[in-house]
PDB file of C-alpha atoms in Angstrom:
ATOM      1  CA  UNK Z 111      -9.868 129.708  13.368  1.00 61.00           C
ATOM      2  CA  UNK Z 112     -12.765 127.601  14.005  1.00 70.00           C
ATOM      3  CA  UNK Z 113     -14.993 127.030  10.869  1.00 94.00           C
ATOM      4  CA  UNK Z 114     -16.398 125.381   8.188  1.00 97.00           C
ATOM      5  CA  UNK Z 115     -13.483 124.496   5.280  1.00 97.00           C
ATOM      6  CA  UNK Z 116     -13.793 123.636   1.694  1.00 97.00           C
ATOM      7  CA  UNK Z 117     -11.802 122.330  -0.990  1.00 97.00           C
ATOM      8  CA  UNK Z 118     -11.063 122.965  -3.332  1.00 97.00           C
ATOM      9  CA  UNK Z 119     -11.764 126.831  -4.365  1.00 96.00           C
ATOM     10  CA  UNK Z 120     -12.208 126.668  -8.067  1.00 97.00           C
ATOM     11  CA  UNK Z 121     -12.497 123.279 -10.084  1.00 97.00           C
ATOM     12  CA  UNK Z 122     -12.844 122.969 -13.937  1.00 97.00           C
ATOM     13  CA  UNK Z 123     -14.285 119.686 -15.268  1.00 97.00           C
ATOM     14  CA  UNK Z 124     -15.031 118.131 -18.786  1.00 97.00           C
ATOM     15  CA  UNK Z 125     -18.148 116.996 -19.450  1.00 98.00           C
ATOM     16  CA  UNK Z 126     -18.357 113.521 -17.825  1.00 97.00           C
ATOM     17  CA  UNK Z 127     -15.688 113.712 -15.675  1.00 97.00           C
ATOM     18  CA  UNK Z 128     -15.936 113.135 -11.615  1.00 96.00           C
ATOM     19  CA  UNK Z 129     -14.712 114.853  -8.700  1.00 96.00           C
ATOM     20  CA  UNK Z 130     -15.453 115.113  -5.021  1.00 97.00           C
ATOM     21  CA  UNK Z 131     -15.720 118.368  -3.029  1.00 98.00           C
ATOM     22  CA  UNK Z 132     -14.546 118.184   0.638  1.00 97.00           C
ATOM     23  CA  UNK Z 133     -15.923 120.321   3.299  1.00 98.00           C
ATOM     24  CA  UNK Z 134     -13.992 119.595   6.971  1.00 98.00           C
ATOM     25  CA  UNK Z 135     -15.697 121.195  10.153  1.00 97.00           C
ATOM     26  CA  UNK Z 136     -14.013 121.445  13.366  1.00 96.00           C
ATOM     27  CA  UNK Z 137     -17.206 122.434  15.927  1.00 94.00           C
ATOM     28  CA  UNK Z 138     -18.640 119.547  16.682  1.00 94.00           C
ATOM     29  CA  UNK Z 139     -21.306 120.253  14.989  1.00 94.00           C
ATOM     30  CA  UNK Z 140     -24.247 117.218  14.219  1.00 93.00           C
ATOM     31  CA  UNK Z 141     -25.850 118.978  10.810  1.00 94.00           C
ATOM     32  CA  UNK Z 142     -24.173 119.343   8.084  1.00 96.00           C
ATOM     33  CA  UNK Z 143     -25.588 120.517   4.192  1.00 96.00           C
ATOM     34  CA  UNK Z 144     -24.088 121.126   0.924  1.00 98.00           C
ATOM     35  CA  UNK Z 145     -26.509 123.495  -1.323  1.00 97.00           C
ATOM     36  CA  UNK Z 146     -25.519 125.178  -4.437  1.00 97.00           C
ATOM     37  CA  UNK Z 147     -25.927 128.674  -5.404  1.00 97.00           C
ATOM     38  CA  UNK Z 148     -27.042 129.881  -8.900  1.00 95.00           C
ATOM     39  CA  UNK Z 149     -28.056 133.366  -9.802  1.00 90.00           C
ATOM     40  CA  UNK Z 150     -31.921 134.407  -9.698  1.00 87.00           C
ATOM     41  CA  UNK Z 151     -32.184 131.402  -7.683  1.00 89.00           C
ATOM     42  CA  UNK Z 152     -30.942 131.214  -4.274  1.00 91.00           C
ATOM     43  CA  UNK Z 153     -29.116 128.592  -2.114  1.00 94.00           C
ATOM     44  CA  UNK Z 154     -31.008 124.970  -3.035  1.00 95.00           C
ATOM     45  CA  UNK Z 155     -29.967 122.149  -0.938  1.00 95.00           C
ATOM     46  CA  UNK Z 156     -28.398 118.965  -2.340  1.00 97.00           C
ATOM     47  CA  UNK Z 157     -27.764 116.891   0.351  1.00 97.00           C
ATOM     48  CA  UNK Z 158     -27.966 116.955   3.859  1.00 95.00           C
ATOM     49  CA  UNK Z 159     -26.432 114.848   6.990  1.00 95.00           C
ATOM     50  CA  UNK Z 160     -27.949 115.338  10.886  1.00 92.00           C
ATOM     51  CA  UNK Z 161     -25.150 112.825  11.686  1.00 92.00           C
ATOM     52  CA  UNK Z 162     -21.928 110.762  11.997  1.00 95.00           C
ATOM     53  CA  UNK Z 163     -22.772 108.236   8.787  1.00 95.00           C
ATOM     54  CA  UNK Z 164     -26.303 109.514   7.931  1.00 94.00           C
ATOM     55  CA  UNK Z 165     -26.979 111.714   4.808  1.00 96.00           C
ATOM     56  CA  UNK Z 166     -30.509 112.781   3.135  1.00 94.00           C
ATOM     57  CA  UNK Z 167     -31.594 114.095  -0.274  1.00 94.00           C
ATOM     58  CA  UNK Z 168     -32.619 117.749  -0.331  1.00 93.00           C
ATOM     59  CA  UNK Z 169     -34.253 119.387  -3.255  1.00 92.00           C
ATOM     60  CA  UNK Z 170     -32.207 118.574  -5.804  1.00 96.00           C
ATOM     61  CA  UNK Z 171     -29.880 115.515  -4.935  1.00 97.00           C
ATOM     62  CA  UNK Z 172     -29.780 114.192  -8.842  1.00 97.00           C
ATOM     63  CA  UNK Z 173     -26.216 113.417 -10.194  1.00 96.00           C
ATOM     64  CA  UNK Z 174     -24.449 114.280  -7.082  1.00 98.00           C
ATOM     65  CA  UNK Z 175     -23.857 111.636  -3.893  1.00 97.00           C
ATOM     66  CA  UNK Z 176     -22.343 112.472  -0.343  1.00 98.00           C
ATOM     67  CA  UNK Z 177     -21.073 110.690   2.266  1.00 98.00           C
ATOM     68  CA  UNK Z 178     -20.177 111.676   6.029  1.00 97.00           C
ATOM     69  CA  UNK Z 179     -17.879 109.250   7.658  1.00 95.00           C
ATOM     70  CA  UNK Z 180     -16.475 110.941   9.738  1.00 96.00           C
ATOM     71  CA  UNK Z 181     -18.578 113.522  12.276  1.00 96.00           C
ATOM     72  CA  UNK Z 182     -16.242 116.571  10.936  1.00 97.00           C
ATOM     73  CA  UNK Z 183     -16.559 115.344   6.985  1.00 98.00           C
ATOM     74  CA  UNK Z 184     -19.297 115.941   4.566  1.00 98.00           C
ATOM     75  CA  UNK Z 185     -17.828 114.870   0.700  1.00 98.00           C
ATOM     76  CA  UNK Z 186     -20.479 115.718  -2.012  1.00 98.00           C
ATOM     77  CA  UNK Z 187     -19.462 113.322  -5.090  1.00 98.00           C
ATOM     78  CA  UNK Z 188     -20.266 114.391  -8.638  1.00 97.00           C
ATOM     79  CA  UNK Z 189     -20.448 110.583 -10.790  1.00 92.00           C
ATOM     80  CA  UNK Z 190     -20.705 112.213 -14.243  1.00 96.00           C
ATOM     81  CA  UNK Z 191     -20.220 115.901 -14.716  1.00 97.00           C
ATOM     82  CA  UNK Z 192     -22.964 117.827 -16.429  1.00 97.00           C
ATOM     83  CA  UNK Z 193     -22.577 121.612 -17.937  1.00 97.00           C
ATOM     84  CA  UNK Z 194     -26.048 121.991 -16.001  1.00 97.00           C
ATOM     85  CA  UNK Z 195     -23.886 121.299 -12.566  1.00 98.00           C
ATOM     86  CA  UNK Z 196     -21.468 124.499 -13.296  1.00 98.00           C
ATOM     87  CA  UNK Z 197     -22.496 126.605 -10.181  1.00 98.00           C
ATOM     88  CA  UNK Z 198     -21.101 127.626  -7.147  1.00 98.00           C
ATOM     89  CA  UNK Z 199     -21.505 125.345  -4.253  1.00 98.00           C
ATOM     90  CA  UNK Z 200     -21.514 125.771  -0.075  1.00 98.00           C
ATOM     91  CA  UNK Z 201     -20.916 123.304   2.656  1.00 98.00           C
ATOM     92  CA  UNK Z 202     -22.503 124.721   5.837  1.00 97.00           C
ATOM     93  CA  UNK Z 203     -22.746 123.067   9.374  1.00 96.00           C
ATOM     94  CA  UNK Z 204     -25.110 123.570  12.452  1.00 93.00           C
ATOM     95  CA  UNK Z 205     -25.114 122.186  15.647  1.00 87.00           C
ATOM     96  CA  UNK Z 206     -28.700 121.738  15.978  1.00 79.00           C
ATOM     97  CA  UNK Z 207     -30.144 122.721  12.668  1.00 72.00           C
ATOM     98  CA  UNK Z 208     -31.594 125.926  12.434  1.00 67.00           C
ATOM     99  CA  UNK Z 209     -29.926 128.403  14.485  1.00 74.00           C
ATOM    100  CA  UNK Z 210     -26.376 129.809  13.381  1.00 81.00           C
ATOM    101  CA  UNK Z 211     -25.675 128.003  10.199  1.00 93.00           C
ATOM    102  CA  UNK Z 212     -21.791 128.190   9.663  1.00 95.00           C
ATOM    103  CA  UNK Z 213     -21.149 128.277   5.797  1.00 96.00           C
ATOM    104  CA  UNK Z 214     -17.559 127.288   3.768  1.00 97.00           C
ATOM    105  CA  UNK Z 215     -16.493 129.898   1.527  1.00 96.00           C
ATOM    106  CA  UNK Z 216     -17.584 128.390  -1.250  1.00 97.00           C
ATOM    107  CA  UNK Z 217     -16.208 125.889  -4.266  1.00 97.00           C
ATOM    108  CA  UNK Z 218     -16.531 127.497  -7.811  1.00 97.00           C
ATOM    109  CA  UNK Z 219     -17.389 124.362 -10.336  1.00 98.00           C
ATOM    110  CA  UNK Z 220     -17.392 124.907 -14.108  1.00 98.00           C
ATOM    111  CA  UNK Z 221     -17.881 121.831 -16.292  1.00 98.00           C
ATOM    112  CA  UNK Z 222     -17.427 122.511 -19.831  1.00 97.00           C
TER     113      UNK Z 222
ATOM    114  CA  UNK G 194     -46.578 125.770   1.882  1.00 61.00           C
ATOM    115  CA  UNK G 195     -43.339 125.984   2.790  1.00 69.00           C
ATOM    116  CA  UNK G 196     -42.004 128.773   0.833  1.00 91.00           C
ATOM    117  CA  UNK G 197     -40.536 132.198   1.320  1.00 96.00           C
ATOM    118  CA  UNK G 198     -41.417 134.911  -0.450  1.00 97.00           C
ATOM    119  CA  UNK G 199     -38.732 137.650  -0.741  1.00 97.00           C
ATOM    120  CA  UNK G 200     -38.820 141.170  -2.320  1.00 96.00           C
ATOM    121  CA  UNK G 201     -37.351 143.267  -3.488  1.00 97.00           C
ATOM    122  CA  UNK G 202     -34.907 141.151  -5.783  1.00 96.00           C
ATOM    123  CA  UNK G 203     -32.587 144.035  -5.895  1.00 97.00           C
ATOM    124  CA  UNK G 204     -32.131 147.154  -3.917  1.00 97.00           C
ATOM    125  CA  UNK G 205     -30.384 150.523  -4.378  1.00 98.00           C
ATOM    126  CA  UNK G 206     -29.996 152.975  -1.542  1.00 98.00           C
ATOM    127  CA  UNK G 207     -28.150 155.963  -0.654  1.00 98.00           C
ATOM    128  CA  UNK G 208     -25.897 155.886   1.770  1.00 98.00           C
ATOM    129  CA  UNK G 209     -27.167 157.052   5.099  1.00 98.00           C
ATOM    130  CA  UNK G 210     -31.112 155.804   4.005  1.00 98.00           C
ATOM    131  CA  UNK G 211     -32.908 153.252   5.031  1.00 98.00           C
ATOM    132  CA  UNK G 212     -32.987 149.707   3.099  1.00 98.00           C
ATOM    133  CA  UNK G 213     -35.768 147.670   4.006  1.00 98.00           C
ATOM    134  CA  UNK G 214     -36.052 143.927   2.404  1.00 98.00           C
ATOM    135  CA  UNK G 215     -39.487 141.731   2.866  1.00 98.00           C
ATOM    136  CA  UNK G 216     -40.490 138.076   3.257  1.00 98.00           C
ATOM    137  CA  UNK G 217     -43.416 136.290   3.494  1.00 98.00           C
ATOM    138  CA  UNK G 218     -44.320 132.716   4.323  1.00 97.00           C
ATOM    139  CA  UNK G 219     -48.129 130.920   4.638  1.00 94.00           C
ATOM    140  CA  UNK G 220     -46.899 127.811   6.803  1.00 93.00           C
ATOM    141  CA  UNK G 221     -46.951 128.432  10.751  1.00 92.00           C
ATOM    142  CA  UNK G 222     -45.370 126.275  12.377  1.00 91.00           C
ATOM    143  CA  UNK G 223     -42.251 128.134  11.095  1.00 93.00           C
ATOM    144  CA  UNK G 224     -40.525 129.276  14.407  1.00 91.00           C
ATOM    145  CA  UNK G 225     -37.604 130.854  13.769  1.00 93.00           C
ATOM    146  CA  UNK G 226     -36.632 133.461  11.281  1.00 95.00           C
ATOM    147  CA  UNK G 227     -32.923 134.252  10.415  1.00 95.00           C
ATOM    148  CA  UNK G 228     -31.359 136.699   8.294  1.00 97.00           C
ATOM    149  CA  UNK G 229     -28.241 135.703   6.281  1.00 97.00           C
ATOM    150  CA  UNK G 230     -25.794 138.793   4.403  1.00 98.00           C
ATOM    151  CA  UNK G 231     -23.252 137.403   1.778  1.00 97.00           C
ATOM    152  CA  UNK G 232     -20.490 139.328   0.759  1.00 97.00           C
ATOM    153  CA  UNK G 233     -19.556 138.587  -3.079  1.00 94.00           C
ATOM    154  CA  UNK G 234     -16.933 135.410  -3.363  1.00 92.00           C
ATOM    155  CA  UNK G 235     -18.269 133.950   0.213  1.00 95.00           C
ATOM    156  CA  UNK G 236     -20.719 132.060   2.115  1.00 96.00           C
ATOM    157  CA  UNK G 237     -23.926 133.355   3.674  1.00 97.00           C
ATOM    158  CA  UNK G 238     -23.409 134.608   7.506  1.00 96.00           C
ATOM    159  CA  UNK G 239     -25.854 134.669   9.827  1.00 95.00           C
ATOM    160  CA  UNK G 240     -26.602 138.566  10.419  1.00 96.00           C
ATOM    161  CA  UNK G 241     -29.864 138.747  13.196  1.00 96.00           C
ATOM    162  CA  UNK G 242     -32.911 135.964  13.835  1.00 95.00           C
ATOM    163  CA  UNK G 243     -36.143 136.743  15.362  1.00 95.00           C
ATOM    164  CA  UNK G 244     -38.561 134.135  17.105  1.00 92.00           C
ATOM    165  CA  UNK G 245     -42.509 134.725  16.533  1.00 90.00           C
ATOM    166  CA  UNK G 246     -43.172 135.659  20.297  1.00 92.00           C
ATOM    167  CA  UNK G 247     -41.088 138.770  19.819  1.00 93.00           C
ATOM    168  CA  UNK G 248     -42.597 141.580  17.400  1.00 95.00           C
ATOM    169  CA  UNK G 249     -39.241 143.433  16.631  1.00 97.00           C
ATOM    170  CA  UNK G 250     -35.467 142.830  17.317  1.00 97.00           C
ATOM    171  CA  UNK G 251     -33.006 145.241  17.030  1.00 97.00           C
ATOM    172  CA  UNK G 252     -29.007 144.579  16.454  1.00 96.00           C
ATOM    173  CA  UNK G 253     -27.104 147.918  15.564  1.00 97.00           C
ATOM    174  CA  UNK G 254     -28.238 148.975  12.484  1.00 98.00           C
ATOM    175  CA  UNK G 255     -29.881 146.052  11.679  1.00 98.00           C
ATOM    176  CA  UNK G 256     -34.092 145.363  12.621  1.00 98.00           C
ATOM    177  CA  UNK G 257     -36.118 142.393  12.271  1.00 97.00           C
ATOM    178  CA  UNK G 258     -39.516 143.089  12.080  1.00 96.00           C
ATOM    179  CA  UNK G 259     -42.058 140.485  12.701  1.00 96.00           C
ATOM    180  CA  UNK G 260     -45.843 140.741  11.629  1.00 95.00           C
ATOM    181  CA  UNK G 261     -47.379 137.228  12.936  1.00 94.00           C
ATOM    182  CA  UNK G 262     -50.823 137.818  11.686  1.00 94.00           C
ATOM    183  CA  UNK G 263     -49.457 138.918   8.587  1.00 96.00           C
ATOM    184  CA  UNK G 264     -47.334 136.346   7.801  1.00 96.00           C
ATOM    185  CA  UNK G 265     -44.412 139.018   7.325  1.00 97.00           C
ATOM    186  CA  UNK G 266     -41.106 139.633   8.437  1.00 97.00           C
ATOM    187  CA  UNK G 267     -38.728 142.416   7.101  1.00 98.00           C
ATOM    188  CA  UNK G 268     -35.286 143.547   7.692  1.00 98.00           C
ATOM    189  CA  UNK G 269     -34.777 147.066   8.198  1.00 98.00           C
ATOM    190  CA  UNK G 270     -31.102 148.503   7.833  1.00 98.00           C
ATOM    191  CA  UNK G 271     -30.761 151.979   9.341  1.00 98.00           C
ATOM    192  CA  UNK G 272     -27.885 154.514   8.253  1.00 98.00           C
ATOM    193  CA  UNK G 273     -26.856 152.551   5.181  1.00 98.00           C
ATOM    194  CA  UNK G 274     -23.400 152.451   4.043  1.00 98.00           C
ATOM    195  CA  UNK G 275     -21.640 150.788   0.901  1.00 97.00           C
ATOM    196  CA  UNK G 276     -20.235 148.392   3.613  1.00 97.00           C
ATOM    197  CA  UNK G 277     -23.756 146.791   3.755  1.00 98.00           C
ATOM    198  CA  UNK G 278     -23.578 146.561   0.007  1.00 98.00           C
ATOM    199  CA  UNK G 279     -24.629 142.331  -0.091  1.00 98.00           C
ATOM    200  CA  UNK G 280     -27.013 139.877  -0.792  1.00 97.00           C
ATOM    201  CA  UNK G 281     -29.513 139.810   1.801  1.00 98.00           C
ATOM    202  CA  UNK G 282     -31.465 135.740   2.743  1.00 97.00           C
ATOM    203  CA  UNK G 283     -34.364 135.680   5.090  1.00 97.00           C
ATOM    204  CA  UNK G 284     -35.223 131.949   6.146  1.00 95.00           C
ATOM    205  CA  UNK G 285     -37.651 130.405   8.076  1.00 94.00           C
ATOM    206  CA  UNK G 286     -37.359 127.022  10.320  1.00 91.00           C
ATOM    207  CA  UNK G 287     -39.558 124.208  10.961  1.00 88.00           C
ATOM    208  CA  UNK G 288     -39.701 121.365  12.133  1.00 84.00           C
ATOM    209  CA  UNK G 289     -39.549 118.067   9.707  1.00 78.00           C
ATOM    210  CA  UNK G 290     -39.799 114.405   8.900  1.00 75.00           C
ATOM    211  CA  UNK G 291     -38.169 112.745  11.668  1.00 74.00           C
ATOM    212  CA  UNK G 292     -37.987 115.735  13.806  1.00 73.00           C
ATOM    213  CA  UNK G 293     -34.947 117.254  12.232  1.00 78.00           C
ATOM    214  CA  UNK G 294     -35.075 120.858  11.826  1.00 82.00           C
ATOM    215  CA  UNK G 295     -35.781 121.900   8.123  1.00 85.00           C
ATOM    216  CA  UNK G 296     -34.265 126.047   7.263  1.00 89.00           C
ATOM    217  CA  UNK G 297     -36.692 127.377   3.818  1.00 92.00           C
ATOM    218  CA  UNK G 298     -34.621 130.080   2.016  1.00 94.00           C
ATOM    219  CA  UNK G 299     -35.755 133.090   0.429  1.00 96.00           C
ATOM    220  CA  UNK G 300     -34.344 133.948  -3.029  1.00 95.00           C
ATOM    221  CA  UNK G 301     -32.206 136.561  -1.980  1.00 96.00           C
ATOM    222  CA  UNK G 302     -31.919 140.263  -2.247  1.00 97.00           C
ATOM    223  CA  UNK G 303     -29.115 142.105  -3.741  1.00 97.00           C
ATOM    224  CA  UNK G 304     -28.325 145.766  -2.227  1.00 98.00           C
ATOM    225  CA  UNK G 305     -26.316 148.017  -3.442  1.00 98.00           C
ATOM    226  CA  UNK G 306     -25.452 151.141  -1.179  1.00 98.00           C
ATOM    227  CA  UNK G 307     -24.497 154.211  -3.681  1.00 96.00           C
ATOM    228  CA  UNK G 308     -22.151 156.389  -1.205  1.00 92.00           C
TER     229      UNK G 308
END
């Protein structure tokens, strides 16, 4: 099924630690955005790409790094985990970005 | 400026009434305004979108009501059933910096359709 994919589902992580969260996308689309979701305050976007080997901060990029290499990749790096980065976190994709968002089902990230 | 304002935070509705969920924004040269529903352990879908030109759109159950000169748009959900039960994002698009399209979220609405 076409769609947005991300791995992996759950993740625990020690203080300091790294990791990198995959999200794979198999519609062609141009946009792609990871945000992370915490309760009482929405979906905030981290980073953003509008293209093969372009990315963009969002609203809160600190402590995390992407990279899109490939048009169908979006990676979202974490250097140094912090217990403030436990959240859950969503790749989406767009083709044009704004209409029809396509979101990942999510990566569940605890650092401890 | 470029906020959306959403309300209620939560919701509880009987089944077969009416949930309605609000948002507000002050910039306008927003021109498109989706809805998102997101079932718990997923990712937000996009449910119905409205453009500014139109003053109401109607998908099954689901309404999008648009108030330009107000600055409002709401989501109406007719007949409500526990299978509606979700958190509920209104957005609004713009264009931005380098013309690439920028979506603002609203902070989400939980409902919870009692049966």
């Amino acid at each position: 099924n076409a769609g947005v994919t991300q791995t992996p589902k759950f993740r625990v992580l020690k203080t300091g630690q790294s990791m990198t969260l995959l999200c794979a996308q198999d519609m062609n689309h141009e946009y792609m955005y990871w945000y992370r979701q915490d309760p009482g305050m929405g979906l905030r976007l981290i980073h953003y790409s509008v293209g093969e080997g372009t990315t963009a901060k969002g609203e809160v990029p600190d402590g995390y790094n992407v990279s899109r290499l490939k048009k169908q990749n979006f990676l979202l790096g974490l250097e140094s985990a912090a217990p403030s980065q436990t959240s859950v976190y969503f790749c989406a994709s767009s083709l044009s970005g704004a209409r029809g968002y396509t979101f990942g089902s999510g990566t569940r990230l605890t650092v401890v | 400026q470029q906020q959306v304002k959403q309300s209620p935070q939560s919701l509880i509705v009987q089944k077969g009434g009416i949930s309605i969920i609000n948002c507000a924004y002050e910039n306008t040269a927003f021109d498109y305004f989706p809805w998102y529903q997101q079932f718990p352990g997923k990712g937000p879908a996009l449910l119905i979108a409205i453009r500014p030109d139109v003053s109401e759109k109607k998908e099954g159950r689901f309404t999008i009501s648009f108030n330009k000169s107000a600055k409002q748009f709401s989501l109406h959900i007719m007949d409500s059933q526990p299978g509606d039960s979700a958190t509920y994002f209104c957005a609004a698009s713009l264009l931005g910096a380098g013309n690439n399209r920028k979506l603002i979220w609203g902070l989400g609405t939980s409902l919870a359709v009692n049966p």
